[in-house]
mmCIF file of C-alpha atoms and ligand atoms in Angstrom:
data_model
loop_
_atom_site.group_PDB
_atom_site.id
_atom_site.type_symbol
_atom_site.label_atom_id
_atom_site.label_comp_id
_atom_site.label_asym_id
_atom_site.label_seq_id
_atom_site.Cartn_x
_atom_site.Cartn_y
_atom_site.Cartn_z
ATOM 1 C CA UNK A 1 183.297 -234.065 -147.504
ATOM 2 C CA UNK A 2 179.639 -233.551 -147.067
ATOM 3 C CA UNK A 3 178.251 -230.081 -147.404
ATOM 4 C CA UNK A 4 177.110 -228.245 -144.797
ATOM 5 C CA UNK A 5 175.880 -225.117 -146.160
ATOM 6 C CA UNK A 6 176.100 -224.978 -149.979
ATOM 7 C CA UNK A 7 175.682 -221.697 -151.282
ATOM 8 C CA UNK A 8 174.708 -221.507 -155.101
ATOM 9 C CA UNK A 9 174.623 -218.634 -157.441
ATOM 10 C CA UNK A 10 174.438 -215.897 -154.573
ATOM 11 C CA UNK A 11 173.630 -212.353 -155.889
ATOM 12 C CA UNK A 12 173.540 -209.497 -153.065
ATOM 13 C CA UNK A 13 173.140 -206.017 -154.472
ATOM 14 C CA UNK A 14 173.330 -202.784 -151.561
ATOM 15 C CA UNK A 15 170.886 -199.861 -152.381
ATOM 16 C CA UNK A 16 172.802 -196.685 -151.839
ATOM 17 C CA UNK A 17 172.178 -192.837 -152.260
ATOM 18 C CA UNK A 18 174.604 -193.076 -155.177
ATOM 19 C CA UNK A 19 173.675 -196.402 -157.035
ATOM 20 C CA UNK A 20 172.933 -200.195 -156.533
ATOM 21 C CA UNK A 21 175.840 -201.704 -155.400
ATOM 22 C CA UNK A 22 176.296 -205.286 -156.491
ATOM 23 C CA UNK A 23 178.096 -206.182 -153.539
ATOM 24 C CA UNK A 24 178.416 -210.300 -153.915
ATOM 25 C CA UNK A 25 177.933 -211.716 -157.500
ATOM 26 C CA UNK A 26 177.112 -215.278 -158.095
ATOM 27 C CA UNK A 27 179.196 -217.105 -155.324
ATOM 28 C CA UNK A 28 179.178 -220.454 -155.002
ATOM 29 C CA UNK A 29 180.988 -222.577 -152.510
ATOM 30 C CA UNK A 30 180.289 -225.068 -149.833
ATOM 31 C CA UNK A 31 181.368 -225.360 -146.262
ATOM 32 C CA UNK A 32 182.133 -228.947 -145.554
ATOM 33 C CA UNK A 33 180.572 -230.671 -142.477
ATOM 34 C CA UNK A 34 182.747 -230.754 -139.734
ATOM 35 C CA UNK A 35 185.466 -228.302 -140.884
ATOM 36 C CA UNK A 36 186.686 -224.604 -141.391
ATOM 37 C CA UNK A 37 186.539 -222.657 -144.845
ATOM 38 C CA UNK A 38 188.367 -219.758 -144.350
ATOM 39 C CA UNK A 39 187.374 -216.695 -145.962
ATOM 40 C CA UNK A 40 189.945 -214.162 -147.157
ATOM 41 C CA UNK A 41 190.341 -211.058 -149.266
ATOM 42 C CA UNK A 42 191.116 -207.078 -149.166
ATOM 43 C CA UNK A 43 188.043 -205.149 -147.609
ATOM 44 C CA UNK A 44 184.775 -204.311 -149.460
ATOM 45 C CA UNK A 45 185.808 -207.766 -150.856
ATOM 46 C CA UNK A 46 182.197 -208.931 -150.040
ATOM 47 C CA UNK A 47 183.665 -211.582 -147.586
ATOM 48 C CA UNK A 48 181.883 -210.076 -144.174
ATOM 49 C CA UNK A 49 178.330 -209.664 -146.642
ATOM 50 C CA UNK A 50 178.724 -213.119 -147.442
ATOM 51 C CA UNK A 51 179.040 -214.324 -143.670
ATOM 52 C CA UNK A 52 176.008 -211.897 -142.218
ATOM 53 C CA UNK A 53 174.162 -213.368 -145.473
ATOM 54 C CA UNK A 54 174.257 -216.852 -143.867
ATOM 55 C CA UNK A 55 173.044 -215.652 -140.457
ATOM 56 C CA UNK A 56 170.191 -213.703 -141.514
ATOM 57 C CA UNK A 57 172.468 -210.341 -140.588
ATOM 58 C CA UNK A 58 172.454 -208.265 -143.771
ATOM 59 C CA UNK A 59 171.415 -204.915 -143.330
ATOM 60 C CA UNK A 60 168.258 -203.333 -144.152
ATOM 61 C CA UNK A 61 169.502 -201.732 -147.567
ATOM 62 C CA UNK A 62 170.999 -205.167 -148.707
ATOM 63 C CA UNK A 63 168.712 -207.358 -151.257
ATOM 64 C CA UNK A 64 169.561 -210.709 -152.275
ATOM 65 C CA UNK A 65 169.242 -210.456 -155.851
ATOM 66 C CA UNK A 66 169.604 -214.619 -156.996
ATOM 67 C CA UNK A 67 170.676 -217.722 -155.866
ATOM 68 C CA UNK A 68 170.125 -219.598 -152.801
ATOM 69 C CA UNK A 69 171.798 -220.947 -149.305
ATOM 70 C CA UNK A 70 170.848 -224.416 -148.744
ATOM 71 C CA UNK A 71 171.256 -226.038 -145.493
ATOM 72 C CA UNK A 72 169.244 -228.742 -144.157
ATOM 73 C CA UNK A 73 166.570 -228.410 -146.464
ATOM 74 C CA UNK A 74 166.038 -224.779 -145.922
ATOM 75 C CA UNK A 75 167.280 -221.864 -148.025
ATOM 76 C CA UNK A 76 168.818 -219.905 -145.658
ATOM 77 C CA UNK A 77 168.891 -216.507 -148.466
ATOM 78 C CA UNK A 78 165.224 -216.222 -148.512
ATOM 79 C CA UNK A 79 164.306 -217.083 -144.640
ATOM 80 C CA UNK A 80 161.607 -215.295 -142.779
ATOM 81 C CA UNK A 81 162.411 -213.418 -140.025
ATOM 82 C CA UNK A 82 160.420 -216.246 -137.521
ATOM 83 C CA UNK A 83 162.542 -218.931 -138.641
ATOM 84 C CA UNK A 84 165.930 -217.321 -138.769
ATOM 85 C CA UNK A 85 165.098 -216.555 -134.624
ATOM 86 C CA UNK A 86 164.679 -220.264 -134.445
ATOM 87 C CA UNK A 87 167.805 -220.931 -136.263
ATOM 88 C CA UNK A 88 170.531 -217.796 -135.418
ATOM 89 C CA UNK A 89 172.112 -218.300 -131.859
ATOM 90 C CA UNK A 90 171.134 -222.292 -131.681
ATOM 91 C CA UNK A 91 172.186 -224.120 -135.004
ATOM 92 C CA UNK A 92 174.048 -221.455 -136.290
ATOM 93 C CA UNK A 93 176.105 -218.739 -134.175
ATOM 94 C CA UNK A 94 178.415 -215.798 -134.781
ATOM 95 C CA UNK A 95 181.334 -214.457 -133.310
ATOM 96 C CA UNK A 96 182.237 -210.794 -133.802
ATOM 97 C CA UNK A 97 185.793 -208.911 -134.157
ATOM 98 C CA UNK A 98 184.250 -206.747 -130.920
ATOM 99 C CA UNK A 99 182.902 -208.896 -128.447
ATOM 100 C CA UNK A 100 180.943 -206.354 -127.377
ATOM 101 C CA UNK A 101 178.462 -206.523 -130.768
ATOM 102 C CA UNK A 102 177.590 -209.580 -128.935
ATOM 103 C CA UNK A 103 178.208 -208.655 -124.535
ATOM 104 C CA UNK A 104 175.705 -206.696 -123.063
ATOM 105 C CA UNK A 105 177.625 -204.097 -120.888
ATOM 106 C CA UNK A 106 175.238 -204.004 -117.925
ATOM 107 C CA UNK A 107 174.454 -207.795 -117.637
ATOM 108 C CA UNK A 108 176.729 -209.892 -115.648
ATOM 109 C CA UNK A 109 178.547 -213.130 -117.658
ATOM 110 C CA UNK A 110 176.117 -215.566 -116.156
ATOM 111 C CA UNK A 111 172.843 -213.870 -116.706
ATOM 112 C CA UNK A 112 173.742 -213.550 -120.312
ATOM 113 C CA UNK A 113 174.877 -217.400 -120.899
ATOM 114 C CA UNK A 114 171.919 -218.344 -118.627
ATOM 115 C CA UNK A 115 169.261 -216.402 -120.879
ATOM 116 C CA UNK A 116 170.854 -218.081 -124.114
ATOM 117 C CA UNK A 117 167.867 -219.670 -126.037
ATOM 118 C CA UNK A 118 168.373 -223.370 -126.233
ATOM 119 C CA UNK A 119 167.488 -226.083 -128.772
ATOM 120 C CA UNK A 120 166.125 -228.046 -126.611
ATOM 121 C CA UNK A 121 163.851 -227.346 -122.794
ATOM 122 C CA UNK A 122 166.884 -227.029 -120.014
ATOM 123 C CA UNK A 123 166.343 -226.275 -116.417
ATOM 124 C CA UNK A 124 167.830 -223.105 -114.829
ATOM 125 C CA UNK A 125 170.244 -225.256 -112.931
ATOM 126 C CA UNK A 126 171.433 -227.176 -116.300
ATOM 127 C CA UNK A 127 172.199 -223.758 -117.729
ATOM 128 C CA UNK A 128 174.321 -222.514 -115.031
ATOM 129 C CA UNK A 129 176.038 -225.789 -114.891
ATOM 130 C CA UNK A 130 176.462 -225.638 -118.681
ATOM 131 C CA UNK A 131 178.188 -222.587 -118.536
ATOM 132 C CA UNK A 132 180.404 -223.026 -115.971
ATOM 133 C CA UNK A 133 181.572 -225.423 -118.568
ATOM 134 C CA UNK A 134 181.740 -223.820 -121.047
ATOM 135 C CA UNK A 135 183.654 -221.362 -119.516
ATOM 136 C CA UNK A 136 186.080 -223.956 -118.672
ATOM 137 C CA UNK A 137 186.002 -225.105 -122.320
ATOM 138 C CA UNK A 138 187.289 -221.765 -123.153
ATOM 139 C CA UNK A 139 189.950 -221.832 -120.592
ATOM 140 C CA UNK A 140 188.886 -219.036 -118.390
ATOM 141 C CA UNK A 141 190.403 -219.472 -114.898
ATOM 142 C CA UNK A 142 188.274 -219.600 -111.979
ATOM 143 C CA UNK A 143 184.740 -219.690 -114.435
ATOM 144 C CA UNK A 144 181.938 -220.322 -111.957
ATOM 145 C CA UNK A 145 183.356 -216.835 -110.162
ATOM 146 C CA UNK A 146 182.932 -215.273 -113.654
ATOM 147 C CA UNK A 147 179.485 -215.243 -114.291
ATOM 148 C CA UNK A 148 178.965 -212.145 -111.533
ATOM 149 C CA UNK A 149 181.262 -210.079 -113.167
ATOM 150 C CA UNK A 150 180.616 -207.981 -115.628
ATOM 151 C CA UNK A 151 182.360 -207.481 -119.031
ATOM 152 C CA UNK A 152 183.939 -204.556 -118.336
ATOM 153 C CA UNK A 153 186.147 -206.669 -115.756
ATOM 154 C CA UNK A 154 187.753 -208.842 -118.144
ATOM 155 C CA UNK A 155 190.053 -208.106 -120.702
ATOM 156 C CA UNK A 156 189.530 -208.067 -124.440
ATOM 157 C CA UNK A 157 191.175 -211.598 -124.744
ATOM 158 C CA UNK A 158 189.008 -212.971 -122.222
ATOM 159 C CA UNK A 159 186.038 -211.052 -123.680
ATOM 160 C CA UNK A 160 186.035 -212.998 -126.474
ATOM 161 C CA UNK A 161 186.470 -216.456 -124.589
ATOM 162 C CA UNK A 162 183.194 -215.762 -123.280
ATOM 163 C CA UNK A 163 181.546 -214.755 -126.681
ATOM 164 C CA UNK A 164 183.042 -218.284 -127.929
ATOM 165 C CA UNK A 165 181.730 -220.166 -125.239
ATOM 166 C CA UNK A 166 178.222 -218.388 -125.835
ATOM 167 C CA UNK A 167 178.239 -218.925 -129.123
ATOM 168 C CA UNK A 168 178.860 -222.845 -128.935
ATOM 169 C CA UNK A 169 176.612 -223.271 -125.602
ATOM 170 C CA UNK A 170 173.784 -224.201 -127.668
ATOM 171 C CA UNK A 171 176.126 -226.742 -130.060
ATOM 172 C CA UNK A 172 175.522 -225.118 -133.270
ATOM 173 C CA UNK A 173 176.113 -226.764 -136.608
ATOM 174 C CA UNK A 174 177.413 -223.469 -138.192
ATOM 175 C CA UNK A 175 179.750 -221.198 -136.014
ATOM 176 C CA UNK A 176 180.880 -218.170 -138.166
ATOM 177 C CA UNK A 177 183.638 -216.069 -136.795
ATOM 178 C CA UNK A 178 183.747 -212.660 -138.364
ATOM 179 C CA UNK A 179 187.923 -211.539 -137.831
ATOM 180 C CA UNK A 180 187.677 -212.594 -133.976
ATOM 181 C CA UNK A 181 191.338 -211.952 -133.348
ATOM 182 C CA UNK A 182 191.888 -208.985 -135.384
ATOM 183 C CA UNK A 183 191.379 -206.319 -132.316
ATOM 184 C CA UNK A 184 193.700 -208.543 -130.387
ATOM 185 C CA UNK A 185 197.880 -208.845 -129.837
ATOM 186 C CA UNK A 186 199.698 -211.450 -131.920
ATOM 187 C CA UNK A 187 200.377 -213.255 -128.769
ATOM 188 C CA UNK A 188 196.382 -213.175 -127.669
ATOM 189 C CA UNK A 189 195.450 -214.065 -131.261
ATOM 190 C CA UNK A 190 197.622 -217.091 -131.643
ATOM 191 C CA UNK A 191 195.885 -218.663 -128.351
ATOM 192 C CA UNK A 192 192.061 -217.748 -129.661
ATOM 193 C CA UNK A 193 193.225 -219.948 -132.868
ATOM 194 C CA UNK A 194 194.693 -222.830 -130.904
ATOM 195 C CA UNK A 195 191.352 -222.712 -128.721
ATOM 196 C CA UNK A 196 189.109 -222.526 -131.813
ATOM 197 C CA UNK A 197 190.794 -224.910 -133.924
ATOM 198 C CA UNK A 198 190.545 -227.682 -129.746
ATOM 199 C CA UNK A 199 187.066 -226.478 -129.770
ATOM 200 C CA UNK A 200 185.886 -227.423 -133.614
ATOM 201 C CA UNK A 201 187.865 -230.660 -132.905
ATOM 202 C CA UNK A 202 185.791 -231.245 -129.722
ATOM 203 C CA UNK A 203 182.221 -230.384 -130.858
ATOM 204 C CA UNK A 204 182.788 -231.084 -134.491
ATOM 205 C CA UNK A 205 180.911 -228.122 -135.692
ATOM 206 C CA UNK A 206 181.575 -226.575 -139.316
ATOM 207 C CA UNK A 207 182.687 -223.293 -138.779
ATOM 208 C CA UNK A 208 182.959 -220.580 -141.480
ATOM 209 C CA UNK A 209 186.392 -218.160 -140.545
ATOM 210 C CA UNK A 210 186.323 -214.538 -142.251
ATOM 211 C CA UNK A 211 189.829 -213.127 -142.027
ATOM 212 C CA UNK A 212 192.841 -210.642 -143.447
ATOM 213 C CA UNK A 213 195.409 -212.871 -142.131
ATOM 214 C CA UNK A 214 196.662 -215.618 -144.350
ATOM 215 C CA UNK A 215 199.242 -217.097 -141.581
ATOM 216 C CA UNK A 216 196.063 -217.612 -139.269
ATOM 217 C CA UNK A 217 194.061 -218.642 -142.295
ATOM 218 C CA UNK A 218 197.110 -221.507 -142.764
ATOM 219 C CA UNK A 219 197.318 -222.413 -139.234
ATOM 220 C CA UNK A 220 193.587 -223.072 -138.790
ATOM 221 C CA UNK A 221 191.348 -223.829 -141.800
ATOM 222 C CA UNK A 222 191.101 -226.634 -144.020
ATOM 223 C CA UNK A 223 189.524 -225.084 -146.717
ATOM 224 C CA UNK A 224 190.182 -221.518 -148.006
ATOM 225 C CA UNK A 225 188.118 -219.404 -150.203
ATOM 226 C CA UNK A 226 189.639 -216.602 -152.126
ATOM 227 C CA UNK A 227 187.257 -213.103 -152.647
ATOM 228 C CA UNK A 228 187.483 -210.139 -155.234
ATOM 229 C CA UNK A 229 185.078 -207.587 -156.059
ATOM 230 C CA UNK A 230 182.604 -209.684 -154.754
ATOM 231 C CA UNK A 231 183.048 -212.654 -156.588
ATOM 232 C CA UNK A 232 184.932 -216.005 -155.408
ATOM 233 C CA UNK A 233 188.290 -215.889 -157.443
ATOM 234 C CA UNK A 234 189.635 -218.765 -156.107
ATOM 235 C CA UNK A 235 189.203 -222.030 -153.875
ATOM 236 C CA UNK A 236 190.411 -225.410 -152.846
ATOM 237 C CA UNK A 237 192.127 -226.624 -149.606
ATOM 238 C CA UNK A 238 194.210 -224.607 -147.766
ATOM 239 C CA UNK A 239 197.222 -226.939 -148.879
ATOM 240 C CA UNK A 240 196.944 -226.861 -152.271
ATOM 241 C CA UNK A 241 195.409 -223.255 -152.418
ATOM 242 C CA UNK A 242 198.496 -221.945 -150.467
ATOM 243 C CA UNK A 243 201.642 -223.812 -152.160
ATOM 244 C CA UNK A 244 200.201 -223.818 -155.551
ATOM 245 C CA UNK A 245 197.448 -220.346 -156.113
ATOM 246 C CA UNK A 246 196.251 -220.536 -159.350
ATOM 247 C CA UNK A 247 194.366 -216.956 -159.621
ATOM 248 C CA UNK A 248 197.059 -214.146 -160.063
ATOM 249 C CA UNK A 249 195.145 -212.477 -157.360
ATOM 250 C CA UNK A 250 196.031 -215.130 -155.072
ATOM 251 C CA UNK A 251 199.295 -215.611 -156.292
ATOM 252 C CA UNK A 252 199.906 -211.736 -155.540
ATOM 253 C CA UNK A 253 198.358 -212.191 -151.559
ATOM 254 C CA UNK A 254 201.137 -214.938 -151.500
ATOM 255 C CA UNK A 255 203.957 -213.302 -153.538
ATOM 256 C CA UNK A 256 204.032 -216.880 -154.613
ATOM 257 C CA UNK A 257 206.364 -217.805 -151.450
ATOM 258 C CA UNK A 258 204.545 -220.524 -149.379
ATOM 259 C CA UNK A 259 207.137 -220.586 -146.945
ATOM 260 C CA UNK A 260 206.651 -216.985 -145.707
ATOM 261 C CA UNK A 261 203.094 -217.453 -145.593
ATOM 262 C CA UNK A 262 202.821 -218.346 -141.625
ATOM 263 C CA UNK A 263 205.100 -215.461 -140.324
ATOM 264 C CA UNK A 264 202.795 -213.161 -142.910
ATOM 265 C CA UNK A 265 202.025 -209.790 -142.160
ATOM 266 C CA UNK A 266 198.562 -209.436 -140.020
ATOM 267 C CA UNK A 267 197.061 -207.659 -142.952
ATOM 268 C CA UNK A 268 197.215 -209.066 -146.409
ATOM 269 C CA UNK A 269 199.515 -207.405 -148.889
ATOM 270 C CA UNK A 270 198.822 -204.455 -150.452
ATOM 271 C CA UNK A 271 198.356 -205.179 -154.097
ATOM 272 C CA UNK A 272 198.698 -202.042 -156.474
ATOM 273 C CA UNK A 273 195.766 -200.516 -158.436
ATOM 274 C CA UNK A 274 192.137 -200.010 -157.169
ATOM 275 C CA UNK A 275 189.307 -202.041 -157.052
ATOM 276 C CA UNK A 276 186.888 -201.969 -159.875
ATOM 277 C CA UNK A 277 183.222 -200.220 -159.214
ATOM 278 C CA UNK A 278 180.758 -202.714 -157.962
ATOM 279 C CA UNK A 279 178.131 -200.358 -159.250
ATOM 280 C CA UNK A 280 179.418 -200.812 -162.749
ATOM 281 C CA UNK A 281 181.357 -204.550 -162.756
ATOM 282 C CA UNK A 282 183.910 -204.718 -165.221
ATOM 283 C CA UNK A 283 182.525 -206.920 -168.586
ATOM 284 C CA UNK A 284 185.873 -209.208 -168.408
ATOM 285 C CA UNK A 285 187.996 -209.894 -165.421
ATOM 286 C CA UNK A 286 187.615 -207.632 -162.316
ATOM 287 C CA UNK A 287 191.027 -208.087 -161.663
ATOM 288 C CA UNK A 288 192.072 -206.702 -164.852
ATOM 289 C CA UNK A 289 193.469 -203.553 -163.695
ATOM 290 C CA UNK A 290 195.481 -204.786 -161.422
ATOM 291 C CA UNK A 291 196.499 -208.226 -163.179
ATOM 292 C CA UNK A 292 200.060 -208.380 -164.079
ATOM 293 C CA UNK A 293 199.457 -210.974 -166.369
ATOM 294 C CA UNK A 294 196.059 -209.546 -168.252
ATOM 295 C CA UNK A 295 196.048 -210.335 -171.665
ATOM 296 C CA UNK A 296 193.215 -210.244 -174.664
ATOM 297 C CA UNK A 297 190.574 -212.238 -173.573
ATOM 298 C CA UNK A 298 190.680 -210.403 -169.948
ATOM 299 C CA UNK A 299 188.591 -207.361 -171.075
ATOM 300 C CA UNK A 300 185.596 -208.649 -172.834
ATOM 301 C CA UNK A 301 185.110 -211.919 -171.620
ATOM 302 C CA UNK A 302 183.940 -212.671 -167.848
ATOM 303 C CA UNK A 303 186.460 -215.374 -166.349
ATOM 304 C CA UNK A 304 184.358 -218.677 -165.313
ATOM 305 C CA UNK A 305 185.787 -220.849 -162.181
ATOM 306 C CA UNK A 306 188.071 -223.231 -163.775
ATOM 307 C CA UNK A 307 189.161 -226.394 -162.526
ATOM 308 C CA UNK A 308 193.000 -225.660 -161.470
ATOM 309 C CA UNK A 309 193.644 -229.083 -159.641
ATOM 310 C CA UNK A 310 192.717 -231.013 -157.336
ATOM 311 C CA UNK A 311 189.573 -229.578 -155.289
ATOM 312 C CA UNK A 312 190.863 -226.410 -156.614
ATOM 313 C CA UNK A 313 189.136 -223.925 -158.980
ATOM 314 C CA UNK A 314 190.401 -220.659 -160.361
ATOM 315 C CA UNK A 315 188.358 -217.445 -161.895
ATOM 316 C CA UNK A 316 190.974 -216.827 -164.386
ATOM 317 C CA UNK A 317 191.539 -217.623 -168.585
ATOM 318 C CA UNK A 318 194.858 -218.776 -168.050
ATOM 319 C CA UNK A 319 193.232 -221.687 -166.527
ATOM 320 C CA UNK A 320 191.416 -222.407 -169.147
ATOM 321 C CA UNK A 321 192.875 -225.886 -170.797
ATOM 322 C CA UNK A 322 191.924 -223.855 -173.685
ATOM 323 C CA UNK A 323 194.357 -221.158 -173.219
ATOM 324 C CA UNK A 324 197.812 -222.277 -174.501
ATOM 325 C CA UNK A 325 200.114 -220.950 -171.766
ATOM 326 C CA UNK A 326 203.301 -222.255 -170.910
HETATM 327 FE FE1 SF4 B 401 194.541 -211.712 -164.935
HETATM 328 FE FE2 SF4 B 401 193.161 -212.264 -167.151
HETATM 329 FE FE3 SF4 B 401 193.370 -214.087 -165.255
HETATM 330 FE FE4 SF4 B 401 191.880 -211.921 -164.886
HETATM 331 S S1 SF4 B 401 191.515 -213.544 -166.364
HETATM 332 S S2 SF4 B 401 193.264 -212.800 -163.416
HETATM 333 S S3 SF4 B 401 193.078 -210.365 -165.950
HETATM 334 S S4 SF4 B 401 195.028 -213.236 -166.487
HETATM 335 MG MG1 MG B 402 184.612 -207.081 -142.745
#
């Protein structure tokens, strides 16, 4: 499919007290128009710097060091702060694991939807029509009695029906959801994928999905990418990516078992060994350490993204057509 975003070469380095942190190292991947790239890995990954990075959210110690974030002509990595408050909340929105980064506690429901900044010049009357809507869209009962309350009054699940409404109100292109459902029950979490998965049918937005948990990952995206010490390790589509990993890391998350993949653990499997230090990067692999299937080249030479199969591409030698493994 068409590209999105594409984001090429990416570099983000984090200044610290104790060293430059090269927190996201050359990424590259795409998020297709009109679909969802999930985005998994352990934390400190890199995976929520990479989503923030392509809504103008990194914070004020973060530098992008190289590359570039194209979308629609702009690159969205070197944006001035004037333009990214044209862009952030209309054609590309974000939904946080707390929906209250996003609520403000002392504004009622409908005040906040009705002060949303549109694309395009709407009369007071369209707004609170619009997100009445919305509301419905998100299947909150009763949702024209909802904007007076406040969001104390609802509960977390419902809290973050309304941050999903507000966040497509304005029909962005990009909708990036930062672990919505991780603060939520299995039960709760399993409905806020069904809805996002009807909604990104409905308005046909791309939407970028940052999360720990592979069975969600399976159930909604179409496209996964794989993170490790800050670098892509592996991608492709879900399908393929999930019965057939081709990055030991990946094949580790899975302990190569497709089948057990949808009742998975909410967290990702704890993988032995630490991860490398990003202020340092290992020469060869950064997975070294903890690869049970390291061998010579792994140490001194840097793994490129090798083709693995169809749409699929994997950080690791034994990929390499090279590389004479059976
Ligand atoms: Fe393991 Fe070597 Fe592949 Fe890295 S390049 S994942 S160390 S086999
Ligand atoms: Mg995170």
């Amino acid at each position: 499919a068409d590209p999105l975003v594409s984001v090429e070469g990416l570099s983000v380095d984090f200044a610290t007290p104790r060293g430059t942190i090269h927190a996201l190292r050359d990424i590259s991947l795409e998020v297709p128009k009109g679909k969802v790239l999930g985005l998994v890995g352990e934390s400190g990954c890199g995976k929520s710097t990479l989503a923030y990075s392509m809504i103008g959210l990194l914070a004020e110690n973060a530098r992008v060091a190289g590359g570039a974030i194209r979308m629609g002509g702009q690159d969205l990595a070197h944006l001035k702060p004037k333009a990214w408050r044209d862009l952030r909340g209309t054609r590309i929105a974000m939904i946080f694991q707390d929906p209250m980064t996003s609520l403000n506690p002392v504004t009622t429901i409908g005040k906040q939807m009705i002060d949303i900044q549109y694309r395009e010049p709407i009369s007071r009357s369209e707004k609170r029509a619009r997100a009445i809507e919305f509301l419905e869209q998100v299947q909150l009962p009763d949702a024209a009695a909802k904007l007076d309350v406040y969001p104390h009054q609802l509960s977390g699940g419902m809290r973050q029906r309304v941050c999903i409404a507000m966040a497509l109100l304005t029909r962005p292109d990009l909708l990036i959801a930062d672990e919505p459902t991780t603060a939520l029950d299995a039960t709760l979490e399993l409905q806020i994928v069904t809805l996002l998965r009807e909604l990104q049918e409905t308005f046909g937005c791309s939407v970028l999905f940052v999360s720990h948990h592979l069975g969600t990952v399976a159930e909604l995206c179409d496209e996964v990418a794989v993170m490790y010490a800050g670098e892509v390790v592996e991608r492709g589509h879900v399908r393929e990516v999930f019965h057939a990993p081709r990055h030991p890391y990946t094949q580790a998350l899975f302990d190569c078992d497709p089948a057990r993949i949808r009742q998975a653990t909410r967290q990702l499997p704890t993988i032995p060994g630490t991860l490398p230090d990003l202020r340092q990067p290992p020469a060869g692999c950064a997975f070294r350490a903890r690869c049970s299937k390291a061998f010579g080249r792994c140490a001194a030479e840097h793994p490129p993204l090798h083709a693995a199969g169809p749409g699929q591409v994997a950080r690791c030698h034994l990929n390499d057509p090279a590389e004479d493994v059976a």
